[in-house]
């Protein structure tokens, strides 16, 4: 008998959709014991920040070594500092049986997925994408041109969705949280994962 | 905009696992509006049975024509009568946007899956399969031989599980129902299905 491996849960979506709010609400739920994915950075710790809690604070050399080792699931540079997601920390946490939760932008999520396709990839969508054209037409206040522009913009956002396993509408945070909890419950019951913990 | 196609939900599992009890409990839940899959049969209606509610009562010729048309998702003969699951009824219900729930034995579920692989296939497992060997050894009351026999029998049941999407332990009916509801919620959020109802 093996310990069942934890789930990697990746929450992503367009900027402004409310990923951070939904993530915080999930972590406040009863019975949730996810490890939040801790980023590595080369920037200096601020007062009160704790290494291994807020960030893994590493030197530029150490960060670049992790990149060339393939230990960065994704990374980016801002203001001359690196920020990234170390794979080893996630791997060890999952192996211990604990789930890891990663909230990340769309570019980062794609990088992570290329290295850990076994994760559960959830795309948070704005509430007004579903049935957009129908609603705009029904409302009767927008010109055909405005409707086409809005539908095209929405379609561009939705194109990113195809890389994900699930699409969760963020109409209300409590509903989004319930949907994500159902997804996680269901994913734990997937036969491929259940086999690991039997016999 | 299209109506989102309904889900075909197939609940199966070893005989005696409690499929019927779990199915009844699901249909009694608030907010559940599944169409129960109605079987076709060549046997005579009993008093009080209604065609199109309890069964589709058809002649032997009509049933055999459905078989040769490929309209029987699965069928079997008992006591000189045919019993089977007509595909057209399920297709029409799904196309109308309503979910269809089918409770069926393991042989039937495999036949259905070969024809409608897009369904959600749930295997209900007895509560005592998980970690069986560990628990038997830990209990310390069974000989090594007895333990091996029970583990082998359990392994045979579990082998059927590999054909399903989800495995749900029936430790308590209320828990099994909650798990199945989470699976259905999650499946409705799968990107492949959500795309159908957007733009």
XYZ file of C-alpha atoms in Angstrom:
398
model
C 0.000 0.000 0.000
C 1.273 3.405 -0.982
C 0.222 6.750 0.398
C -2.073 8.247 -2.213
C -0.208 10.994 -3.977
C -1.583 14.472 -3.419
C -3.292 16.469 -6.153
C -1.712 19.447 -7.833
C -4.540 21.956 -8.209
C -3.805 24.892 -10.504
C -6.179 27.860 -10.480
C -5.706 30.317 -13.312
C -7.675 32.661 -15.540
C -7.618 36.105 -17.129
C -6.278 38.981 -15.043
C -8.959 40.681 -13.001
C -11.174 37.610 -12.816
C -10.724 37.263 -9.054
C -8.284 34.345 -8.723
C -6.793 35.691 -5.485
C -10.174 36.264 -3.850
C -11.384 32.783 -4.740
C -8.105 31.224 -3.568
C -8.310 32.991 -0.189
C -11.925 31.897 0.239
C -10.956 28.271 -0.494
C -8.197 28.316 2.100
C -10.697 29.583 4.688
C -13.034 26.612 4.118
C -13.353 23.926 6.772
C -11.643 20.664 5.957
C -9.273 22.207 3.420
C -5.634 21.369 4.047
C -3.816 22.353 0.889
C -0.191 23.348 0.815
C 0.007 26.651 -0.954
C 2.764 26.547 -3.548
C 5.598 28.729 -2.267
C 7.477 30.711 -4.900
C 11.218 31.208 -5.057
C 12.614 34.693 -5.596
C 15.955 36.466 -5.795
C 14.623 39.648 -4.227
C 15.547 40.570 -0.678
C 13.121 39.539 2.072
C 11.065 42.387 3.465
C 10.736 42.893 7.194
C 8.625 40.106 8.665
C 8.886 37.817 5.630
C 9.963 34.285 6.489
C 12.052 32.059 4.233
C 10.076 28.923 3.327
C 6.786 30.552 4.263
C 6.390 33.723 2.212
C 9.021 32.795 -0.346
C 12.089 30.699 -0.760
C 14.706 33.457 -0.833
C 17.621 32.371 -2.991
C 20.607 33.941 -4.687
C 20.627 34.763 -8.362
C 23.144 31.957 -8.914
C 21.010 29.416 -7.070
C 17.909 30.482 -9.022
C 19.688 30.189 -12.362
C 21.013 26.780 -11.384
C 17.446 25.688 -10.620
C 16.392 26.918 -14.056
C 19.079 24.905 -15.802
C 18.318 21.855 -13.596
C 14.720 21.989 -14.744
C 13.573 22.677 -11.191
C 11.556 25.771 -12.127
C 8.075 24.800 -13.264
C 7.744 28.369 -14.488
C 9.540 31.604 -13.853
C 9.640 35.240 -14.882
C 11.739 38.314 -14.229
C 10.348 41.538 -12.775
C 12.471 44.576 -11.921
C 15.687 42.587 -12.196
C 14.527 39.849 -9.866
C 13.494 36.302 -10.648
C 10.240 34.805 -9.393
C 9.387 31.172 -10.005
C 7.760 27.951 -8.848
C 10.219 25.282 -7.680
C 9.241 21.806 -8.814
C 11.064 19.925 -6.046
C 8.978 21.492 -3.265
C 5.754 20.567 -5.071
C 6.971 17.050 -5.849
C 7.919 16.383 -2.223
C 4.630 17.747 -0.911
C 2.586 15.645 -3.366
C 4.627 12.539 -2.535
C 3.796 13.018 1.161
C 0.106 12.757 0.185
C -0.715 16.437 0.636
C -2.460 18.458 -2.059
C -0.732 21.523 -3.461
C -2.661 24.589 -4.579
C -1.128 26.935 -7.124
C -2.771 30.200 -8.166
C -1.041 31.552 -11.236
C -1.518 33.617 -14.397
C -2.331 32.028 -17.724
C 1.242 32.093 -19.073
C 2.581 30.452 -15.903
C -0.150 27.823 -15.870
C 0.753 26.734 -19.401
C 4.404 26.337 -18.426
C 3.454 24.308 -15.354
C 1.125 22.098 -17.374
C 3.857 21.218 -19.848
C 5.891 19.805 -16.931
C 3.141 18.421 -14.698
C 0.231 17.436 -16.959
C -1.218 15.214 -14.202
C -2.368 18.322 -12.302
C -5.958 19.543 -12.186
C -6.140 22.715 -14.290
C -9.020 25.048 -13.480
C -9.791 28.135 -15.529
C -11.743 30.815 -13.678
C -13.981 32.731 -16.078
C -15.696 36.086 -15.731
C -19.443 35.661 -15.196
C -20.443 37.499 -18.329
C -18.871 35.214 -20.927
C -21.526 32.531 -21.005
C -24.210 33.097 -23.605
C -22.784 36.567 -24.149
C -24.088 37.158 -27.652
C -27.553 35.953 -26.747
C -27.699 38.276 -23.751
C -26.353 41.283 -25.645
C -28.821 40.793 -28.450
C -31.669 40.206 -25.984
C -30.799 43.402 -24.094
C -31.289 45.343 -27.322
C -29.120 48.326 -26.274
C -25.916 47.615 -28.214
C -25.257 48.030 -31.906
C -24.371 44.978 -33.918
C -20.814 46.350 -34.142
C -20.430 46.672 -30.359
C -21.862 43.198 -29.875
C -19.382 41.721 -32.363
C -16.462 43.476 -30.641
C -17.439 42.219 -27.224
C -18.012 38.712 -28.489
C -14.615 38.702 -30.234
C -12.856 39.884 -27.075
C -14.627 37.223 -25.037
C -13.751 34.589 -27.598
C -10.070 35.474 -27.262
C -10.244 34.963 -23.512
C -12.113 31.725 -23.949
C -9.512 30.379 -26.362
C -7.167 30.032 -23.401
C -9.715 27.812 -21.700
C -9.050 24.912 -24.051
C -5.779 24.175 -22.230
C -7.602 23.497 -18.979
C -9.568 20.604 -17.548
C -12.357 22.646 -15.976
C -13.961 26.047 -16.450
C -15.459 27.644 -13.344
C -17.567 30.747 -13.646
C -16.835 33.321 -10.944
C -20.352 34.713 -10.723
C -20.196 34.667 -6.935
C -17.173 33.694 -4.863
C -19.149 31.223 -2.722
C -20.438 29.449 -5.821
C -16.987 29.362 -7.428
C -15.573 27.867 -4.215
C -18.283 25.181 -4.112
C -17.603 24.265 -7.741
C -13.870 24.002 -7.124
C -14.464 21.840 -4.047
C -16.665 19.515 -6.133
C -13.944 19.295 -8.774
C -11.368 18.328 -6.166
C -13.699 15.730 -4.598
C -14.367 14.239 -8.033
C -10.701 14.229 -9.059
C -9.808 12.252 -5.927
C -12.323 9.608 -7.057
C -10.910 9.228 -10.559
C -10.116 5.596 -11.126
C -6.537 6.315 -12.172
C -5.915 7.940 -8.771
C -7.964 5.500 -6.680
C -5.942 2.555 -7.976
C -2.880 3.935 -6.253
C -4.353 3.509 -2.794
C -5.904 0.071 -3.192
C -4.327 -3.281 -2.456
C -25.992 29.280 -28.775
C -26.866 25.631 -28.358
C -28.604 23.997 -25.449
C -25.924 22.248 -23.462
C -26.256 18.543 -24.057
C -27.230 16.538 -20.983
C -24.868 14.133 -19.258
C -25.231 10.386 -19.469
C -24.443 9.138 -15.965
C -23.891 5.403 -15.640
C -23.798 3.862 -12.171
C -22.529 0.309 -12.011
C -20.559 -2.029 -9.771
C -20.436 -5.583 -8.455
C -23.733 -7.221 -7.524
C -24.710 -6.614 -3.933
C -22.805 -3.355 -3.665
C -25.988 -1.306 -3.245
C -26.419 0.352 -6.646
C -30.214 0.452 -6.367
C -30.184 1.972 -2.883
C -27.728 4.669 -3.920
C -29.690 5.409 -7.095
C -32.956 5.800 -5.150
C -31.252 8.109 -2.650
C -29.892 10.272 -5.484
C -33.325 10.637 -7.066
C -34.700 11.801 -3.706
C -32.152 14.632 -3.458
C -33.278 18.233 -3.897
C -32.308 19.812 -7.172
C -31.857 16.503 -8.975
C -33.792 16.264 -12.238
C -32.373 13.262 -14.036
C -34.327 11.232 -16.518
C -34.068 7.654 -15.424
C -33.179 5.470 -18.399
C -36.274 3.464 -19.306
C -35.665 -0.088 -20.512
C -37.424 -1.795 -23.373
C -38.797 -5.286 -22.883
C -40.779 -7.907 -24.771
C -42.524 -9.199 -21.656
C -46.174 -8.392 -21.031
C -46.965 -5.341 -18.888
C -48.103 -6.196 -15.363
C -51.165 -4.533 -13.898
C -50.451 -0.894 -13.216
C -47.329 -0.749 -15.373
C -47.331 2.125 -17.845
C -45.699 2.032 -21.262
C -42.984 4.711 -21.488
C -42.768 4.998 -17.700
C -41.994 1.584 -16.281
C -40.805 0.103 -19.573
C -41.181 0.510 -23.265
C -43.252 -2.570 -24.024
C -42.478 -3.794 -27.515
C -43.000 -6.901 -29.595
C -40.277 -9.445 -30.137
C -40.027 -8.367 -33.783
C -39.707 -4.699 -32.868
C -37.041 -5.504 -30.264
C -35.030 -7.581 -32.706
C -35.289 -4.819 -35.275
C -33.899 -2.368 -32.728
C -31.012 -4.757 -32.096
C -30.155 -4.966 -35.778
C -30.564 -1.167 -36.160
C -27.975 -0.658 -33.418
C -30.617 0.998 -31.228
C -29.957 -1.248 -28.223
C -27.099 0.092 -26.141
C -27.139 -3.225 -24.352
C -29.584 -6.067 -24.025
C -30.002 -9.493 -22.510
C -32.541 -12.304 -22.501
C -34.168 -13.641 -19.334
C -36.912 -16.302 -19.316
C -37.491 -15.933 -23.053
C -37.944 -12.188 -22.916
C -35.619 -9.444 -24.057
C -34.648 -6.552 -21.835
C -32.510 -3.704 -23.132
C -31.624 -0.021 -23.150
C -32.831 1.871 -26.250
C -30.273 4.366 -27.504
C -32.765 6.670 -29.279
C -34.597 7.542 -26.047
C -31.319 8.412 -24.330
C -30.057 10.403 -27.331
C -33.251 12.463 -27.533
C -33.267 13.167 -23.799
C -29.609 14.249 -23.820
C -30.176 16.448 -26.872
C -32.989 18.234 -25.003
C -30.411 19.174 -22.345
C -31.619 16.775 -19.671
C -29.273 14.381 -17.887
C -29.952 10.658 -18.075
C -29.158 8.304 -15.225
C -28.584 4.633 -15.921
C -28.070 2.052 -13.185
C -26.810 -1.168 -14.675
C -24.703 -4.236 -14.031
C -21.060 -4.432 -15.022
C -21.619 -6.364 -18.264
C -24.283 -3.911 -19.407
C -22.177 -0.884 -18.501
C -19.336 -2.135 -20.697
C -21.683 -2.543 -23.642
C -23.093 0.945 -23.127
C -19.614 2.434 -22.863
C -18.555 0.943 -26.180
C -21.403 2.882 -27.816
C -21.506 6.049 -25.712
C -17.971 6.627 -24.416
C -18.806 10.290 -23.668
C -20.862 9.197 -20.640
C -19.701 9.479 -17.049
C -18.968 5.966 -15.809
C -19.074 5.497 -12.045
C -18.069 2.253 -10.341
C -19.579 1.749 -6.909
C -17.200 -0.236 -4.707
C -17.816 -2.143 -1.494
C -16.380 -0.274 1.496
C -13.937 -2.978 2.452
C -11.761 -3.045 -0.661
C -9.572 -0.065 0.101
C -6.374 -0.919 1.935
C -7.734 -4.430 2.416
C -4.451 -6.251 2.884
C -3.178 -3.659 5.333
C -6.318 -3.904 7.413
C -6.397 -7.701 7.394
C -2.777 -7.901 8.440
C -3.276 -5.208 11.070
C -6.276 -7.039 12.522
C -4.052 -10.036 13.110
C -6.911 -12.594 13.129
C -6.573 -14.127 9.649
C -4.006 -16.592 8.408
C -1.747 -15.540 5.575
C -3.693 -17.926 3.321
C -7.075 -16.381 4.141
C -5.656 -12.919 3.617
C -4.292 -13.867 0.205
C -7.637 -15.377 -0.836
C -9.587 -12.286 0.171
C -7.105 -9.975 -1.498
C -7.264 -12.018 -4.719
C -11.076 -11.926 -4.732
C -11.030 -8.183 -4.148
C -8.457 -7.712 -6.874
C -10.760 -9.479 -9.347
C -13.578 -7.073 -8.507
C -11.263 -4.106 -8.764
C -10.059 -5.160 -12.198
C -13.479 -4.164 -13.525
C -12.939 -0.672 -12.142
C -10.350 0.184 -14.782
C -13.115 0.600 -17.366
C -14.719 3.414 -15.393
C -14.000 7.097 -14.912
C -14.679 7.226 -11.179
C -14.680 4.849 -8.242
C -17.059 5.681 -5.406
C -16.865 3.775 -2.164
C -20.293 2.875 -0.752
C -19.288 3.078 2.891
C -22.462 4.999 3.731
C -25.237 5.816 1.271
C -25.246 9.535 2.172
C -21.507 9.768 1.533
C -21.764 7.867 -1.755
C -24.555 10.221 -2.856
C -22.494 13.306 -1.990
C -19.541 11.941 -3.963
C -21.677 11.224 -6.993
C -23.190 14.703 -6.822
C -19.687 16.211 -6.744
C -18.708 14.117 -9.763
C -21.724 15.366 -11.701
C -21.051 18.989 -10.717
C -17.433 18.632 -11.818
C -18.288 16.893 -15.085
C -20.599 19.747 -16.036
C -17.625 22.088 -15.613
C -15.281 20.128 -17.868
C -13.965 22.440 -20.539
C -15.042 20.142 -23.363
C -18.649 20.384 -22.166
C -18.591 24.083 -21.203
C -17.460 25.050 -24.699
C -20.776 23.819 -26.043
C -22.747 26.443 -24.168
C -20.538 29.473 -24.755
C -20.733 31.966 -27.592
